Short mmCIF file of C-alpha atoms and ligand atoms in Angstrom, two decimals:
data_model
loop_
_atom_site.label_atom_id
_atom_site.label_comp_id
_atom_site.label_asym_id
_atom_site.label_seq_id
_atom_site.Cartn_x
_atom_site.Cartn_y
_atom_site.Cartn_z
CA UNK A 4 75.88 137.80 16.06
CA UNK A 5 75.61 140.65 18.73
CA UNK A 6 78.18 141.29 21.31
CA UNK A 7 78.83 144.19 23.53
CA UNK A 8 81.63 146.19 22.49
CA UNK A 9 82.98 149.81 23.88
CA UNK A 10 82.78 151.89 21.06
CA UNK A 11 85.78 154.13 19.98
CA UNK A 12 87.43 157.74 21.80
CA UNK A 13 83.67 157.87 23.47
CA UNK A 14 84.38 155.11 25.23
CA UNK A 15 80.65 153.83 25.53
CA UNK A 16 79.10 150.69 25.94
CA UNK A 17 76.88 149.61 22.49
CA UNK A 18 75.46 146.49 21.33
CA UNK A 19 77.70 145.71 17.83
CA UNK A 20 77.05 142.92 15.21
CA UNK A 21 80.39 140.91 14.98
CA UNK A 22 81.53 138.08 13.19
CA UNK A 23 80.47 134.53 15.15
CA UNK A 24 83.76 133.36 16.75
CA UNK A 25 85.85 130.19 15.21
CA UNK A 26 85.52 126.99 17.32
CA UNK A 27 88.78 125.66 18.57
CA UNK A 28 89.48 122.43 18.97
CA UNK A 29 89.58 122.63 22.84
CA UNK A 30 86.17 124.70 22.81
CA UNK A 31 83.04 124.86 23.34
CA UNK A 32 80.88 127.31 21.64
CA UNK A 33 78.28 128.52 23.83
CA UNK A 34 74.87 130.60 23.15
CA UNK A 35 74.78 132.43 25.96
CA UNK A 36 72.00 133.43 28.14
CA UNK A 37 73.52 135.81 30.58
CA UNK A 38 76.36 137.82 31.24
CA UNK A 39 77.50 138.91 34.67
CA UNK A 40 78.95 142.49 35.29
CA UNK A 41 82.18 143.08 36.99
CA UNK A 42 84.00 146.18 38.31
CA UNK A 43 86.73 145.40 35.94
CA UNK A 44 84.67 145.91 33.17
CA UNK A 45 84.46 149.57 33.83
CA UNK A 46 88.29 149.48 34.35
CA UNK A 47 89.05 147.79 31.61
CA UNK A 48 86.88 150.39 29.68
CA UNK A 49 88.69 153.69 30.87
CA UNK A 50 91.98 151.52 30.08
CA UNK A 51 93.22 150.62 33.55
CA UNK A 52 92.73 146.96 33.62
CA UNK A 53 94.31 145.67 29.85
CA UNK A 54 93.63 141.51 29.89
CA UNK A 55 96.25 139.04 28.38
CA UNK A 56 96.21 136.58 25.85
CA UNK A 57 95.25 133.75 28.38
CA UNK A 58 92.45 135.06 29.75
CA UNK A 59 91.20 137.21 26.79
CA UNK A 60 90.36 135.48 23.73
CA UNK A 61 88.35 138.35 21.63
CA UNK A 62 89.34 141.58 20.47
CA UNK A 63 90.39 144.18 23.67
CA UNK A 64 86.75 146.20 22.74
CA UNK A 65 85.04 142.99 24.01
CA UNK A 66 83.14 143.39 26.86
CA UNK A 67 82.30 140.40 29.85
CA UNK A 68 84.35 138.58 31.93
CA UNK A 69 81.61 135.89 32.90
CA UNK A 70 78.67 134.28 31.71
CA UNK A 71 76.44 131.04 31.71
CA UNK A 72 74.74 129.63 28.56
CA UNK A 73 73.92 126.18 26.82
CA UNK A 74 76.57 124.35 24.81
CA UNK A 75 75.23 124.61 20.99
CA UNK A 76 78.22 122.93 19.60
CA UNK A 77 81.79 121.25 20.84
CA UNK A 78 84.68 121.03 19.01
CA UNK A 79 86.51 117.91 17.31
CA UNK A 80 87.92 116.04 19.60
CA UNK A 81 91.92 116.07 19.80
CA UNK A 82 93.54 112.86 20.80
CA UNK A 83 94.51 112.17 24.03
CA UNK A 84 93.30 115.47 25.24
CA UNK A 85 89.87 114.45 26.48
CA UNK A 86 88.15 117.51 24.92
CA UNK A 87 85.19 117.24 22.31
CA UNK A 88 82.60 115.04 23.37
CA UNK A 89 84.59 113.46 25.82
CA UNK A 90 84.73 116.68 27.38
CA UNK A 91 81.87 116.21 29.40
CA UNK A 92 79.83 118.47 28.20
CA UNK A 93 77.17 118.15 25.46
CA UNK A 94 74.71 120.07 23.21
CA UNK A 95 71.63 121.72 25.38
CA UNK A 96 73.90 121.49 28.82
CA UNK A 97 73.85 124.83 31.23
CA UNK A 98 77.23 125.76 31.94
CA UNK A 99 79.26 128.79 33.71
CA UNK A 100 82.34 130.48 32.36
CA UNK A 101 84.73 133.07 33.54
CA UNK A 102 85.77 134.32 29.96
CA UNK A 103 86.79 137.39 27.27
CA UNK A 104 83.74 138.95 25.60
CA UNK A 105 81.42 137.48 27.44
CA UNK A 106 77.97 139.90 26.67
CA UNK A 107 77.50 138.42 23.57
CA UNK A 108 75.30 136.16 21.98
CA UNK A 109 78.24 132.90 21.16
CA UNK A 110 81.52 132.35 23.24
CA UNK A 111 84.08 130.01 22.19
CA UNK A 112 85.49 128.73 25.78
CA UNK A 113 88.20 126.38 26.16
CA UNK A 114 86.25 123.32 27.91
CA UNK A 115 88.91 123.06 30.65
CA UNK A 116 87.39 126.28 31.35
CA UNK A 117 84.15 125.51 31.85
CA UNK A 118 81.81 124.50 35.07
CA UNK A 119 78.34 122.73 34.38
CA UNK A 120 75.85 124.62 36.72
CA UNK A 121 73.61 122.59 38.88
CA UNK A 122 69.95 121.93 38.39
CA UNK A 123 68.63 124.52 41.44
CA UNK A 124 70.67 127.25 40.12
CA UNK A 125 68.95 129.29 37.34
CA UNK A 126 70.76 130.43 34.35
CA UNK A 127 70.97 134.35 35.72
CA UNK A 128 72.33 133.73 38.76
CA UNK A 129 75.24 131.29 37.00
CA UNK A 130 76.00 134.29 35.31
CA UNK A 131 77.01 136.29 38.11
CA UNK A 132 79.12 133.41 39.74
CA UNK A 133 81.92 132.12 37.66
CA UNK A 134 84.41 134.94 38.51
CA UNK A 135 83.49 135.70 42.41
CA UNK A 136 84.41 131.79 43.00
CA UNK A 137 87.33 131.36 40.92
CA UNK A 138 88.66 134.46 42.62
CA UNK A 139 87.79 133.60 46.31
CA UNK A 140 87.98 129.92 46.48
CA UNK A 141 91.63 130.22 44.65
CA UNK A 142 91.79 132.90 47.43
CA UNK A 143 90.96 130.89 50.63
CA UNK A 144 92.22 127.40 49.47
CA UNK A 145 95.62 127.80 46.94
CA UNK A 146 96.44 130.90 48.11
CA UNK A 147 95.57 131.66 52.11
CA UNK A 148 95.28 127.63 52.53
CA UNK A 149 92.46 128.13 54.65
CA UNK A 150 92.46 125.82 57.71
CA UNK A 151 89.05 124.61 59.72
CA UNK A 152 88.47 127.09 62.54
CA UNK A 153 90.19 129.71 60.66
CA UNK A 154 88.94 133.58 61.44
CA UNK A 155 88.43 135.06 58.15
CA UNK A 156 87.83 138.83 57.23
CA UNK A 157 86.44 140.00 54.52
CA UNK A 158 86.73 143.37 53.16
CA UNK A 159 84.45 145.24 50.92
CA UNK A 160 82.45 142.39 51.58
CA UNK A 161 79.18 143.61 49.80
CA UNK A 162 80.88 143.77 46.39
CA UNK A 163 80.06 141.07 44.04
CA UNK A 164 83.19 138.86 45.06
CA UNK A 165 83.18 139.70 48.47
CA UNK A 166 79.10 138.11 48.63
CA UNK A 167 80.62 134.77 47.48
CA UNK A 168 83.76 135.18 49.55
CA UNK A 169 81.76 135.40 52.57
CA UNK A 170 79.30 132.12 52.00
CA UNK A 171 82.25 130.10 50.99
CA UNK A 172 85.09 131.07 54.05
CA UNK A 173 81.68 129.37 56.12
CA UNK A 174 81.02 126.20 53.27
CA UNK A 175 84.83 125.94 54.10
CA UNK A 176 84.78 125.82 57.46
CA UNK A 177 85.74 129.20 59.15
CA UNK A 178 85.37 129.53 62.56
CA UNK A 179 84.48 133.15 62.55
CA UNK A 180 83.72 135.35 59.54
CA UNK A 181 83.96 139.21 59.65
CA UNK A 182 82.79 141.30 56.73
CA UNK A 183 83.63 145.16 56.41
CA UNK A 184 80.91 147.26 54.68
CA UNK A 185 80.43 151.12 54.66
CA UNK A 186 76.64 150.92 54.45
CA UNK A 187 74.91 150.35 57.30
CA UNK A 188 71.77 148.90 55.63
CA UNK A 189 73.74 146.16 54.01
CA UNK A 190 74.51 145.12 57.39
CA UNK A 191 71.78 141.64 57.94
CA UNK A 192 72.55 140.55 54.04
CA UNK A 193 76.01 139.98 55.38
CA UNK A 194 74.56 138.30 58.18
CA UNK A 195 72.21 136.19 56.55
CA UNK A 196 75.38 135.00 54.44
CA UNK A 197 77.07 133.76 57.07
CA UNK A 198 79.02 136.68 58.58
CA UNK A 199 78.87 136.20 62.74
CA UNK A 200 80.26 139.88 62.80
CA UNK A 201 80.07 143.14 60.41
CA UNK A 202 82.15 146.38 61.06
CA UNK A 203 80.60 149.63 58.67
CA UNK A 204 84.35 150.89 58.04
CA UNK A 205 82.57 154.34 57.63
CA UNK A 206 81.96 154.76 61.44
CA UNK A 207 85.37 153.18 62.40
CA UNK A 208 89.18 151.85 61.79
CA UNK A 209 89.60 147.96 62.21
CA UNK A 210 92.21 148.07 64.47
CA UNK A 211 90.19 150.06 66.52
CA UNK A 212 86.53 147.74 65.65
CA UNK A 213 88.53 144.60 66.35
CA UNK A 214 91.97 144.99 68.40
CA UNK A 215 95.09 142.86 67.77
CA UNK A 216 95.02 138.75 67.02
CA UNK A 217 91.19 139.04 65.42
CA UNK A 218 92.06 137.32 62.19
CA UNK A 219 93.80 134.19 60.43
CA UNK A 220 92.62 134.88 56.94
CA UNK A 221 91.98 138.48 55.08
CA UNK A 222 90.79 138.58 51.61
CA UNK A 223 91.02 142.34 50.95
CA UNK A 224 89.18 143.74 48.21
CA UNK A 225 89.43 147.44 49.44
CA UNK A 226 93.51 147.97 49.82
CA UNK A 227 94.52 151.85 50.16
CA UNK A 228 94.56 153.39 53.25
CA UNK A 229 92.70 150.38 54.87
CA UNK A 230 95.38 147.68 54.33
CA UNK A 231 97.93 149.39 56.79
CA UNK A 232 94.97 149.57 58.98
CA UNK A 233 93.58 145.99 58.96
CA UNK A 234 97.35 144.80 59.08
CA UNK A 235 96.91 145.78 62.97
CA UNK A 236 94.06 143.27 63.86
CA UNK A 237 95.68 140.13 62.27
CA UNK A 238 96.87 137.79 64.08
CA UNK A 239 100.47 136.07 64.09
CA UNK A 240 101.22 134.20 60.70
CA UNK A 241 97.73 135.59 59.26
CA UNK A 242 97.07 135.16 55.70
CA UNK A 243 96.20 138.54 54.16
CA UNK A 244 95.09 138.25 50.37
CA UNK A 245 95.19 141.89 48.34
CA UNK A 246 92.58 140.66 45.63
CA UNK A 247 91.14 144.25 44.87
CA UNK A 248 91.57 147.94 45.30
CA UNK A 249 88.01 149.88 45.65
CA UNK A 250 89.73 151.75 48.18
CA UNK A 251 92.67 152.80 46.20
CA UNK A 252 95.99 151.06 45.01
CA UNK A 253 98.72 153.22 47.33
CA UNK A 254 99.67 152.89 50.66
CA UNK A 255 101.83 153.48 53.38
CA UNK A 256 102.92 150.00 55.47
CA UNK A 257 104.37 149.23 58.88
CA UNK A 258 106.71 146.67 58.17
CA UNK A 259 108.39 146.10 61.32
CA UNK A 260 104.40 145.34 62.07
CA UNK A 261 104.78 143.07 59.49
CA UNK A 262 108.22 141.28 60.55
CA UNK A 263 107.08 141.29 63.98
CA UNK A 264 103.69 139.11 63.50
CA UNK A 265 105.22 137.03 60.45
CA UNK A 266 102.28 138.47 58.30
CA UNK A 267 102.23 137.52 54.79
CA UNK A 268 100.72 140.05 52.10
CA UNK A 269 100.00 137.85 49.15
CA UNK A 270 98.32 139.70 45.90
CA UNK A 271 96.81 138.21 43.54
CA UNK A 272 95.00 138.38 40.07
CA UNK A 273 94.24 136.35 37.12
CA UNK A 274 96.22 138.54 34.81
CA UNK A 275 99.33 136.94 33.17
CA UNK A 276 98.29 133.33 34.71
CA UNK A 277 99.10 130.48 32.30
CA UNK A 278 96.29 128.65 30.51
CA UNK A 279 97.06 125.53 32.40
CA UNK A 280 97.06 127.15 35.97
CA UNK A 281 93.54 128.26 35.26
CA UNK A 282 92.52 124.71 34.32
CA UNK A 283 93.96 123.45 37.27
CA UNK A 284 91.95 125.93 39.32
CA UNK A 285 89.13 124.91 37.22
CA UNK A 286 89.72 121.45 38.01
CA UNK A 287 89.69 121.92 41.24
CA UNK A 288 86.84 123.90 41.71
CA UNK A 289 84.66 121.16 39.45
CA UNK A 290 85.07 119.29 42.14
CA UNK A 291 84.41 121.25 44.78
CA UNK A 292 80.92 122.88 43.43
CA UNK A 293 78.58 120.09 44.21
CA UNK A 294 79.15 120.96 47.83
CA UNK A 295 79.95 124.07 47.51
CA UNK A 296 76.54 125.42 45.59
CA UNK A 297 73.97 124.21 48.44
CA UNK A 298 75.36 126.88 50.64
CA UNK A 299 77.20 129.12 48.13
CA UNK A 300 74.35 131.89 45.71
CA UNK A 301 75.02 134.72 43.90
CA UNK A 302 73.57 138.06 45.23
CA UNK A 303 71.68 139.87 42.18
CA UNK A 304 71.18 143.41 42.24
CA UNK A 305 69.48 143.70 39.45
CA UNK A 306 68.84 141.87 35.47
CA UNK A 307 69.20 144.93 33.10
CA UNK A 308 68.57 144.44 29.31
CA UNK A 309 71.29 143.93 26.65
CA UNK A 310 70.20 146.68 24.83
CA UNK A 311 70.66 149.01 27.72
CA UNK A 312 74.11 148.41 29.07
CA UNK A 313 74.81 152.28 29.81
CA UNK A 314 71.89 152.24 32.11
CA UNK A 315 74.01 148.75 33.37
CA UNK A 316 77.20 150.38 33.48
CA UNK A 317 75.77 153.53 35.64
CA UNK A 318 74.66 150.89 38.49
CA UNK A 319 78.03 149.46 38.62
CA UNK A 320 78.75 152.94 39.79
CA UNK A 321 76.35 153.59 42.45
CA UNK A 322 76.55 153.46 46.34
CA UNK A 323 73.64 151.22 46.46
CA UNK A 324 75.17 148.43 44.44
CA UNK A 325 74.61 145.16 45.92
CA UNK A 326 75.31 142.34 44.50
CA UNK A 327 76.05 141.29 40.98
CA UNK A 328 74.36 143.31 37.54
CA UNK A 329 73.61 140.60 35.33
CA UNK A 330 72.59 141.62 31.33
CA UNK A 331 70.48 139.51 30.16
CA UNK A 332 70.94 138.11 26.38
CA UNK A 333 68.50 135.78 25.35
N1 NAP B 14 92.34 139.77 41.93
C1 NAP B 14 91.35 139.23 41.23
O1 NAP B 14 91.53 138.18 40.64
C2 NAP B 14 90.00 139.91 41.23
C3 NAP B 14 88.88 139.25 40.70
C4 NAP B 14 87.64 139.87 40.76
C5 NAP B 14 87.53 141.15 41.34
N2 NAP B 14 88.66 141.79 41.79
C6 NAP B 14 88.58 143.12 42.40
O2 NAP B 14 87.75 143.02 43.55
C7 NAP B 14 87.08 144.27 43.76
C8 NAP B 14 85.58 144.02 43.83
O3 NAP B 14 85.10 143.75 42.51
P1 NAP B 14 83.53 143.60 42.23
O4 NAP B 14 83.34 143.58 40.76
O5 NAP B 14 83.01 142.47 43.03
O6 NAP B 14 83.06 145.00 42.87
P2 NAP B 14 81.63 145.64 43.01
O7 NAP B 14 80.58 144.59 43.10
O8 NAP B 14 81.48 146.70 42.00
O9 NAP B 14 81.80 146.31 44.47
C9 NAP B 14 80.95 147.34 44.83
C10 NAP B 14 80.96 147.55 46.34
O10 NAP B 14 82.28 147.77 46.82
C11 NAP B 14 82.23 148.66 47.93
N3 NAP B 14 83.14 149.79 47.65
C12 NAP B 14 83.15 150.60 46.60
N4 NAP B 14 84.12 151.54 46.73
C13 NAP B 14 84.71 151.31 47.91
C14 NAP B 14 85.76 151.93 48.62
N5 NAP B 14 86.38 153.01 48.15
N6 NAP B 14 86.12 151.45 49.82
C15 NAP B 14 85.47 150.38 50.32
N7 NAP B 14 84.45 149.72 49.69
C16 NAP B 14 84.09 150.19 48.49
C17 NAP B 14 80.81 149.17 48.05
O11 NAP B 14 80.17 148.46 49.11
P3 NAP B 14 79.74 149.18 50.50
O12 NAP B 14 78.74 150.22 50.16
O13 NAP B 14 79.16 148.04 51.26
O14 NAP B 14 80.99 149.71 51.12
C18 NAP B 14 80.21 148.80 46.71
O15 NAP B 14 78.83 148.54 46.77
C19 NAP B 14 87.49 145.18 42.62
O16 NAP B 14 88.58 145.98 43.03
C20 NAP B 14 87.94 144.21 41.54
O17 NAP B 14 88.85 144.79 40.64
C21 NAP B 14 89.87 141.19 41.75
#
C-alpha cells in the first residue's frame, strides 16, 4: 500500500509503498479516505515533537495524526473485551481516528480508538476533526471542568484546534467566548463560530484588550510571551490550559500574580498518556458527539492531493492558513 513517509537527511514529505499493516486483535483496519494535517506533523518532521508507543503505532517516518475512512476488516474478537464485531463497528462504516501514520491508504486502529462519524458530516471534513476534539473537549471538560456560564478564551483561535475549541466552549455552554487572532480578516469566521468577542493580538496586549476578571477558562494554544500576558485578564480561580506553543515555548511568569488570583496553569498533551486514558477520553467523547456535531464542523482550508504533500506541507506554513489541510487519499 501507499503511505506518506518523510524521506531520509532531506527530510521531505514523499508518497512510499509500505508493507499493509498486521491487524490486531483490538483493531480495526481501515481504508482510509482522508487524512487531516496538523502542525505537529511539521514538528514531528524537523524532530521536535517524537510520539510514544501509545499513541504511535507505525514506524517514527510515518506521517498523520488523524484521519476518517471505512472499516474494510475487524479483528477476531477477544473474549470479554467487546472488540471484533462486537465492537460496534462493521465493514463499509465511516469512522474518525486520531492515530500514527495516518496519510496512508490502511490504518490498523485500536477500536476503543475509534468514533463513527455521523451521516451529515462528509468523509473530508471527519478527517480534519478527530484531533481538534479530543484535544479541546479533554481541554474544557477533564481538564478546565468547564462550568455553564463559564467565560472562555481562546487563543490562537484560528488554528485548526482552536476552530473546534471555539464551537464547542458554546455547544458546552459558555457564557462568553473570546478568541485571539492576529489577522484581522479572520475576524467574522470567529464570529460566525460562536465567538461574542475577538481581540487581533497584533494591534494589542490582552490585559490591555480585556482588563482584569475577563475570563474563567483559557485554552492557550499560543504560550510565549503571551501567557504572562493573558495571565493578567483571568479572573480568580480561572482555568488556564497551555495546549500549544505557536507563539513560542519560554516565558517569563508573575507568580505572586499567580498566588494572588489562585490561577491554575495546567499543560497538557497526548504524549506519554496510557492506552486506557485515551479510551476513556474516547469513551467519553462517543457519547458526547451526537450533540456535539450539530453545532460543532471542521473549518477546511483547503483538500490538497496525496501525491502533492510538499505543496500540503508549504500551506501549513503560511499566514493565511485557516482551518484544517486535509490530503485526500482515495
Ligand atoms: N496539547 C495537545 O494535545 C495538542 C493537540 C493538538 C495541537 N496542539 C498544538 O496546538 C497548536 C495549534 O495546532 P494546529 O495544528 O491547530 O495549528 P495550525 O492550524 O497550524 O495554526 C495556524 C494558525 O495559528 C496562528 N499562529 C501561528 N503562529 C502564531 C504565533 N506565533 N502566535 C500566535 N498565533 C500564531 C495563526 O493564526 P492567526 O493568523 O489567526 O494568528 C495560524 O493561521 C500547535 O502548537 C500544536 O502543537 C496541541
Amino acid at each position: 500500500m501507499r503511505a506518506l513517509v518523510t524521506e531520509g537527511r532531506s527530510r521531505r514529505w514523499v508518497v512510499a509503498e509500505v508493507p499493509p499493516p498486521d491487524i490486531g486483535p483490538h483493531e480495526v483496519l481501515v481504508e482510509v479516505v482522508a487524512a487531516g494535517l496538523n502542525r505537529a506533523d511539521l514538528l514531528m518532521r524537523e524532530g521536535s515533537y517524537v510520539p510514544t508507543s501509545a499513541d504511535w503505532n507505525v514506524p517514527l517516518n510515518r506521517v498523520g495524526f488523524e484521519m476518517a475512512g471505512r472499516v474494510r476488516t475487524v479483528g477476531p474478537r477477544v473474549p470479554g473485551t467487546g472488540s471484533g464485531f462486537g465492537s460496534g463497528f462493521g465493514p463499509g462504516q465511516l469512522v474518525m481516528a486520531q492515530t500514527g501514520g495516518a496519510c496512508a491508504e490502511l490504518v490498523a486502529v485500536d477500536h476503543r480508538l475509534l468514533l463513527p462519524v455521523p451521516e451529515a458530516v462528509t468523509a473530508t471534513e471527519a478527517a480534519g476533526l478527530p484531533s481538534a476534539l479530543l484535544t479541546e473537549y479533554d481541554a474544557l471538560t477533564e481538564i478546565a471542568r468547564i462550568r455553564p456560564a463559564d467565560r472562555v478564551l481562546i487563543t490562537g483561535a484560528t488554528s485548526g484546534v482552536g476552530l473546534v475549541g471555539v464551537q464547542l466552549a458554546r455547544a458546552l455552554g459558555a457564557g462568553t467566548v473570546i478568541a485571539t487572532t492576529r489577522s484581522a480578516a479572520k475576524t467574522e469566521l470567529l464570529r460566525s463560530l460562536g465567538a461574542d468577542r475577538v481581540i487581533d493580538t497584533s494591534t494589542t496586549g490582552l490585559t490591555e484588550a480585556l482588563g482584569p476578571d475577563a475570563y474563567d477558562v483559557c485554552l492557550d494554544h499560543v504560550g510565549g510571551v503571551q501567557v504572562a500576558d493573558l495571565m493578567g485578564a483571568a479572573a480568580t480561580s480561572a482555568r488556564i490550559v497551555q495546549i500549544g506553543r505557536l507563539g513560542g515555548d519560554r516565558t517569563e511568569l508573575d507568580l505572586e500574580l499567580l498566588a494572588a488570583r489562585r490561577l491554575r496553569l495546567i499543560g497538557t498533551t497526548f504524549r506519554g498518556r496510557e492506552a486506557d486514558e485515551l479510551h476513556t477520553l474516547v469513551a467519553h467523547l462517543r457519547t458526547a458527539l451526537p450533540g456535539l456535531l450539530s453545532d460543532v464542523r471542521a473549518v477546511i482550508d483547503s483538500v490538497r492531493a496525496f501525491t502533492a504533500p510538499e505543496d500540503a506541507a508549504e500551506r501549513l506554513t503560511q499566514p493565511g492558513l485557516t482551518g484544517k489541510v486535509v490530503l485526500r487519499i482515495a
